[in-house]
Every structure is written in structure tokens, then in C-alpha cells.
Amino acid sequence: MAKFMGLAEAIAQNVRDGDTVAMEGFTHLIPFAAGHEIIRQGRKHLTLIRMTPDLIYDQMIGMGCADKLVFSWGGNPGVGSTHRMRDAVENGWPNALALEEHSHAAMANAYEAGAANLPFAVLRGYLGVDLPKVNPKIKSVTCPYTGEVLATVPAHRPDVGIIHAQRADREGNVLIEGITGCQKEVVLASKRTIVTVEEIVDKLNPPSFNSVVLPHWTVGAISHVVGGAHPSYAQGYYKRDNSFYIAWDKISRDRDTFLAWMKDNVLDKTPEAFAAHAKKGSV
Amino acid sequence: MDFTRNEMMTIVAARALKNDDVCFVGIGAPSAACNLARLTHAPQITLIYESGTIGTRPNVLPLSIGDGELCETALTTVSVPEMFRYWLQGGRITVGFLGGAQIDKFANINTTVVGDYAKPKVRLPGGGGAPEIATNCGEIFITMAMGKRAFLDKLPFITSMGHGPTGAERRSMGVKSQGPTRLITDMCVFEPDAETKEMTIVSIHPGVTREEIAENCGWTPRYAATCSETPAPTAQELEVLRDIQARTKAAHAA
């Protein structure tokens, strides 16, 4: 049942050391403010699930929040490497990071299986590639009807699912528009959920009968964080900050530069700081 | 008109696409080529990005596969599970357009690691959509600049299958799609040999020599008997490409 609260309280109540956490948003609506709050609260030993770790997990990995990463594409889109993730994998800094690596198709199917309350997902995938040799969770099943051998992966069932959305109404129903990724599946697959929103409105007014709406009884904590997806974006509110994604390459390359940036922009800040980004990039 | 080798590569890659193609677009070089095709000879081409955008017509090249521009200009946008299940696995895509970090003579691609997987020398981003794009699209075009570190005799890791380690694996595994039918580089164009599936040079770009190609390829490349010179870019192709790249640069710096 949806409950409105501040972001600090939402994270404190729902995210515990050692949890498996999925923070989704496929380029769009990435819940950066929630990631920063997890860093400020010093959560440790998390297993982080995300199709594209993006800058949000690069920051969390670099600040020592994660023991394990479950993912399918770990780079800075269109720019290059996620340097903090690479430093953890290649050099064990700030700690060793275990990898469970999939393809996008498998990750999307695993979220969908979780939402559908199934133990595993089945797909025509991983043909002729090396990933199954290094990820023992990728297995196969023989179709009982045709005999075709198909790939399987376990369903994602996170302890906590975290997403950012455009808006919620006062009852706690949540609307997502634009590139909706697999946020609906993450919310329905997770034991506990946190949704940050750009706006809280009297009436949700979904733009069409088929809009993606999560009923209030499927979501847990809702926190109002204006700009909470920056440098990702919220369609209809503000644009993706591509210049920041480009700038992150230099900030994150060096450990000290990264730590200084995190102190100034995350550790010494509060969720309210995100509002200025939304204003700057507003559409 | 003067042109760079990178422009030549993008333009030749764009020419490979047809007006009635439904194309799954990889980010980077493939995205530039696919949009150049749309803005020149293939105005009705359907471009699909893995973020769920179908029939998108961006005015600037996206930095990521999920920029807002892609959604705003799309015919429709579907969820990511639906994209991979109904549209890609469902067999709706005629061409997948991929880039890569490393490639071998059978057009297998590595974008996962350099060195040992558990203790990598360089951790690359990984496969993303590519492993299933490579087998579920009707055919695959690949575009990559040549170099000794990119064109390898043997890959440390196969992220997505081309024609398999010996060229015979698609057939032996019962994969029905064609796999890589064209590899467009900054120096030449490769196509698979009908029998062996080894990628074979079918045309050389203007001003490039066979010696240069040999210096930038980790195996001894084969040439088709009919190997010709790739037609140079036209003034129109160059103008449209430079325009969209200038618009893109201005948009991303803002």
C-alpha cells in the first residue's frame, strides 16, 4: 500500500545491508536521487541488479555499496567506460565486485518472470556465445512440444525495487510515460518498492486508457523528489543531461577526483538539490 | 569533395540499408549510418532502438539508445521486455546493425573482456542486446574501423555469434537467420564466402591499398575474385552526414 514519506525515511525503512536491490529505468527515469540517498546512508554489501549499470551504479560501486552486480551492459552510453565499475572489476577498488552477467533479452525476461511469479524465464538466446561458460545461472530447457532447446535464467525477485516516475496522485497511484523500460516488471517482482516522483497531483489523468499506471496497492514508499532522475531525464519535465554524461568520463577516471565530486555533490547534499537540475534542463 | 575514412565508412554502411528494412539499431557508428540512410535513399525505413522506440525519426543522433528524442519522434514506444520478446525474438526485424570492439574472420564479436574473464586486463561494457540481435534478426550488418587490436585472428571471448568459431556453427546449431552478411570498415567491405563463411573483401574504398589493409588486420584477409573499388561518397551523402553530425554536436554540448 502506497505511503508518502521523505526519501531519507523511505531508504532507511526499506534498504538494508546485504539486500538485493534493483533500480531500473532504461536510460530514461533512472532513480539517481534514491541512489545518492543509499550512498549517504552508507548501505553496504548490496547485490545490485540493473540492465545498464549506468552512472548510478558506477557511483554506488565506487562508494563501496555493492558486493555483486547483476547486469547486461556496463558502459557510459555513447561515451565509453564506467570507470568505477571497471576499477572494481579490474583492481578490486574500493572492494572486489562479483559479476553475474546476462544479455539484455535475458534480463528483461527475468524481470518479467519475476512479475509473473514464475521461477525462471525462457528465451531463444545465448546461441553460440561464451556467456553461459562464465555464468552458471544460464541453463537450458527442452521444449516439451517441439523438442527445441531454449535458454533459461532465474527470475529476478529483488528485496527492493526502486524506480522514478513522472507523477503520483494523492492516493499513491503512479504514472510512467515515454520509454518505460522494465519498471512495471521491477515493481511487481520486488518484495518492497520505493517510487520517487516529479510531481504529486490531485488527479492522475493518464493520457490514454493504456498508459502505464501502477495502482497504489502495488507500490510501497512514494517520495516526492523534483529532478530525481538527473542526469537521466523525465519525459515532459526535463531533458537527459548528455553534457553531464560526457563530463562524467573525466570525473570518474581518477579515484580522488571521483571522491571529491561525490563529497561535494552527494555526501554534502540532500535530495532537494536535484530540483535545480530539473529547472536547468526543463522542457 | 574530400572526405575522411570515417565518413566513408558511415556512408557505405548507410547504403547497405533499404527503404523497406526494419532495422534494429546499435548505438554509435550504426546509429549514424541508419539515420543517414533514412535522410537520403531510404526515407521509409523503420528504425528500432532497444529502448523500445519503433519507427523513430530523430533530428539529432542520440547519445544513448534511450534519448528522449527517440521516443518523441517514434511511431510508438513499447516496454523493454516487449521489445526483446515480441519484436526481436518474434522475428519482426529484417536487419540488425551492430558495432563492436573486436571481431574475427567469421564476424564473431567481442565486447566483453580483453584477457581472462575472471581477471580481465580490460573490462569492456558487455553484450547488451547484441547476443540475441545477432541470431534473431534476418541478417546482420556490422560496422567497425580496422586496426590490429580490433581485427583479431582469435577472440578472447565471443559476445555475439557471427558465423561461429569455424564458420559452420550456425548451420550445426540450426540457427535459421543469415548472420553477418556485410562488414563495413573504414578501408573496405567484407562479405561472407558462400561456402566457408569467412569474411572476404568485396570492395576497397578509394585511396586504400591492400598493404594498408594487411597492416590493420590480424589475419591474412581473402579477396573476392570480383573485388572492386567502393564508389566514393557523393556530395549529397557528405552534406547530409555533416549536417546531422553538426546538429548532434551542438545538441549534446548544450
mmCIF file of C-alpha atoms in Angstrom, chain B residues 83-172:
data_model
loop_
_atom_site.group_PDB
_atom_site.id
_atom_site.type_symbol
_atom_site.label_atom_id
_atom_site.label_comp_id
_atom_site.label_asym_id
_atom_site.label_seq_id
_atom_site.Cartn_x
_atom_site.Cartn_y
_atom_site.Cartn_z
ATOM 1 C CA MET B 83 10.826 -5.201 -27.434
ATOM 2 C CA PHE B 84 13.009 -8.237 -26.857
ATOM 3 C CA ARG B 85 10.204 -10.819 -26.780
ATOM 4 C CA TYR B 86 7.641 -9.816 -29.411
ATOM 5 C CA TRP B 87 9.680 -7.726 -31.822
ATOM 6 C CA LEU B 88 13.209 -9.170 -31.766
ATOM 7 C CA GLN B 89 12.584 -12.799 -30.755
ATOM 8 C CA GLY B 90 9.267 -12.653 -32.627
ATOM 9 C CA GLY B 91 11.214 -12.372 -35.870
ATOM 10 C CA ARG B 92 9.966 -8.930 -36.935
ATOM 11 C CA ILE B 93 13.394 -7.411 -37.614
ATOM 12 C CA THR B 94 14.999 -7.738 -41.061
ATOM 13 C CA VAL B 95 18.418 -6.222 -40.234
ATOM 14 C CA GLY B 96 20.381 -5.840 -37.037
ATOM 15 C CA PHE B 97 23.146 -3.223 -37.238
ATOM 16 C CA LEU B 98 25.984 -3.780 -34.779
ATOM 17 C CA GLY B 99 29.317 -2.253 -33.849
ATOM 18 C CA GLY B 100 31.927 -3.965 -31.726
ATOM 19 C CA ALA B 101 35.299 -3.719 -30.020
ATOM 20 C CA GLN B 102 36.910 -6.829 -31.579
ATOM 21 C CA ILE B 103 35.984 -9.098 -34.481
ATOM 22 C CA ASP B 104 37.388 -12.234 -36.125
ATOM 23 C CA LYS B 105 37.349 -13.575 -39.692
ATOM 24 C CA PHE B 106 33.958 -15.257 -39.179
ATOM 25 C CA ALA B 107 32.493 -11.956 -37.864
ATOM 26 C CA ASN B 108 32.114 -13.159 -34.293
ATOM 27 C CA ILE B 109 32.231 -10.107 -31.995
ATOM 28 C CA ASN B 110 33.775 -9.464 -28.584
ATOM 29 C CA THR B 111 32.574 -6.556 -26.444
ATOM 30 C CA THR B 112 33.005 -8.304 -23.077
ATOM 31 C CA VAL B 113 36.647 -8.596 -21.922
ATOM 32 C CA VAL B 114 40.241 -8.413 -23.050
ATOM 33 C CA GLY B 115 42.198 -11.114 -21.213
ATOM 34 C CA ASP B 116 40.769 -13.677 -18.824
ATOM 35 C CA TYR B 117 37.072 -13.235 -17.906
ATOM 36 C CA ALA B 118 37.678 -13.622 -14.160
ATOM 37 C CA LYS B 119 40.775 -11.380 -14.129
ATOM 38 C CA PRO B 120 40.359 -9.137 -17.164
ATOM 39 C CA LYS B 121 43.034 -6.824 -18.495
ATOM 40 C CA VAL B 122 40.260 -4.581 -19.795
ATOM 41 C CA ARG B 123 36.653 -4.921 -18.766
ATOM 42 C CA LEU B 124 34.523 -3.861 -21.766
ATOM 43 C CA PRO B 125 30.793 -2.993 -21.411
ATOM 44 C CA GLY B 126 29.416 -6.441 -22.291
ATOM 45 C CA GLY B 127 26.822 -7.686 -24.737
ATOM 46 C CA GLY B 128 23.672 -5.685 -24.057
ATOM 47 C CA GLY B 129 21.205 -6.610 -26.770
ATOM 48 C CA ALA B 130 23.804 -7.985 -29.205
ATOM 49 C CA PRO B 131 23.785 -11.749 -28.382
ATOM 50 C CA GLU B 132 20.101 -12.075 -29.334
ATOM 51 C CA ILE B 133 20.182 -9.414 -32.074
ATOM 52 C CA ALA B 134 22.914 -11.491 -33.756
ATOM 53 C CA THR B 135 20.716 -14.593 -34.067
ATOM 54 C CA ASN B 136 17.145 -13.265 -34.158
ATOM 55 C CA CYS B 137 17.382 -10.655 -36.961
ATOM 56 C CA GLY B 138 17.078 -11.764 -40.597
ATOM 57 C CA GLU B 139 20.643 -10.626 -41.314
ATOM 58 C CA ILE B 140 23.356 -8.625 -39.608
ATOM 59 C CA PHE B 141 25.422 -5.689 -40.822
ATOM 60 C CA ILE B 142 28.478 -4.734 -38.804
ATOM 61 C CA THR B 143 30.441 -1.515 -38.986
ATOM 62 C CA MET B 144 33.867 -1.138 -37.339
ATOM 63 C CA ALA B 145 37.118 0.717 -38.065
ATOM 64 C CA MET B 146 40.047 -1.601 -38.865
ATOM 65 C CA GLY B 147 43.119 -1.998 -36.659
ATOM 66 C CA LYS B 148 45.378 -4.771 -35.354
ATOM 67 C CA ARG B 149 43.786 -4.586 -31.874
ATOM 68 C CA ALA B 150 40.260 -4.811 -33.292
ATOM 69 C CA PHE B 151 40.554 -7.340 -36.143
ATOM 70 C CA LEU B 152 41.890 -10.445 -34.414
ATOM 71 C CA ASP B 153 42.724 -13.944 -35.586
ATOM 72 C CA LYS B 154 41.271 -15.318 -32.350
ATOM 73 C CA LEU B 155 38.930 -13.531 -29.949
ATOM 74 C CA PRO B 156 39.424 -13.814 -26.173
ATOM 75 C CA PHE B 157 35.616 -14.007 -25.747
ATOM 76 C CA ILE B 158 32.655 -14.423 -28.088
ATOM 77 C CA THR B 159 29.968 -11.957 -27.001
ATOM 78 C CA SER B 160 27.781 -12.407 -30.062
ATOM 79 C CA MET B 161 27.966 -15.058 -32.749
ATOM 80 C CA GLY B 162 28.813 -14.224 -36.322
ATOM 81 C CA HIS B 163 29.268 -17.448 -38.283
ATOM 82 C CA GLY B 164 30.805 -19.254 -35.265
ATOM 83 C CA PRO B 165 34.440 -20.160 -34.471
ATOM 84 C CA THR B 166 34.837 -22.284 -37.641
ATOM 85 C CA GLY B 167 32.127 -20.777 -39.843
ATOM 86 C CA ALA B 168 29.954 -23.902 -39.608
ATOM 87 C CA GLU B 169 28.246 -23.320 -36.234
ATOM 88 C CA ARG B 170 25.106 -21.550 -37.450
ATOM 89 C CA ARG B 171 24.195 -24.491 -39.600
ATOM 90 C CA SER B 172 25.142 -27.105 -36.991
#
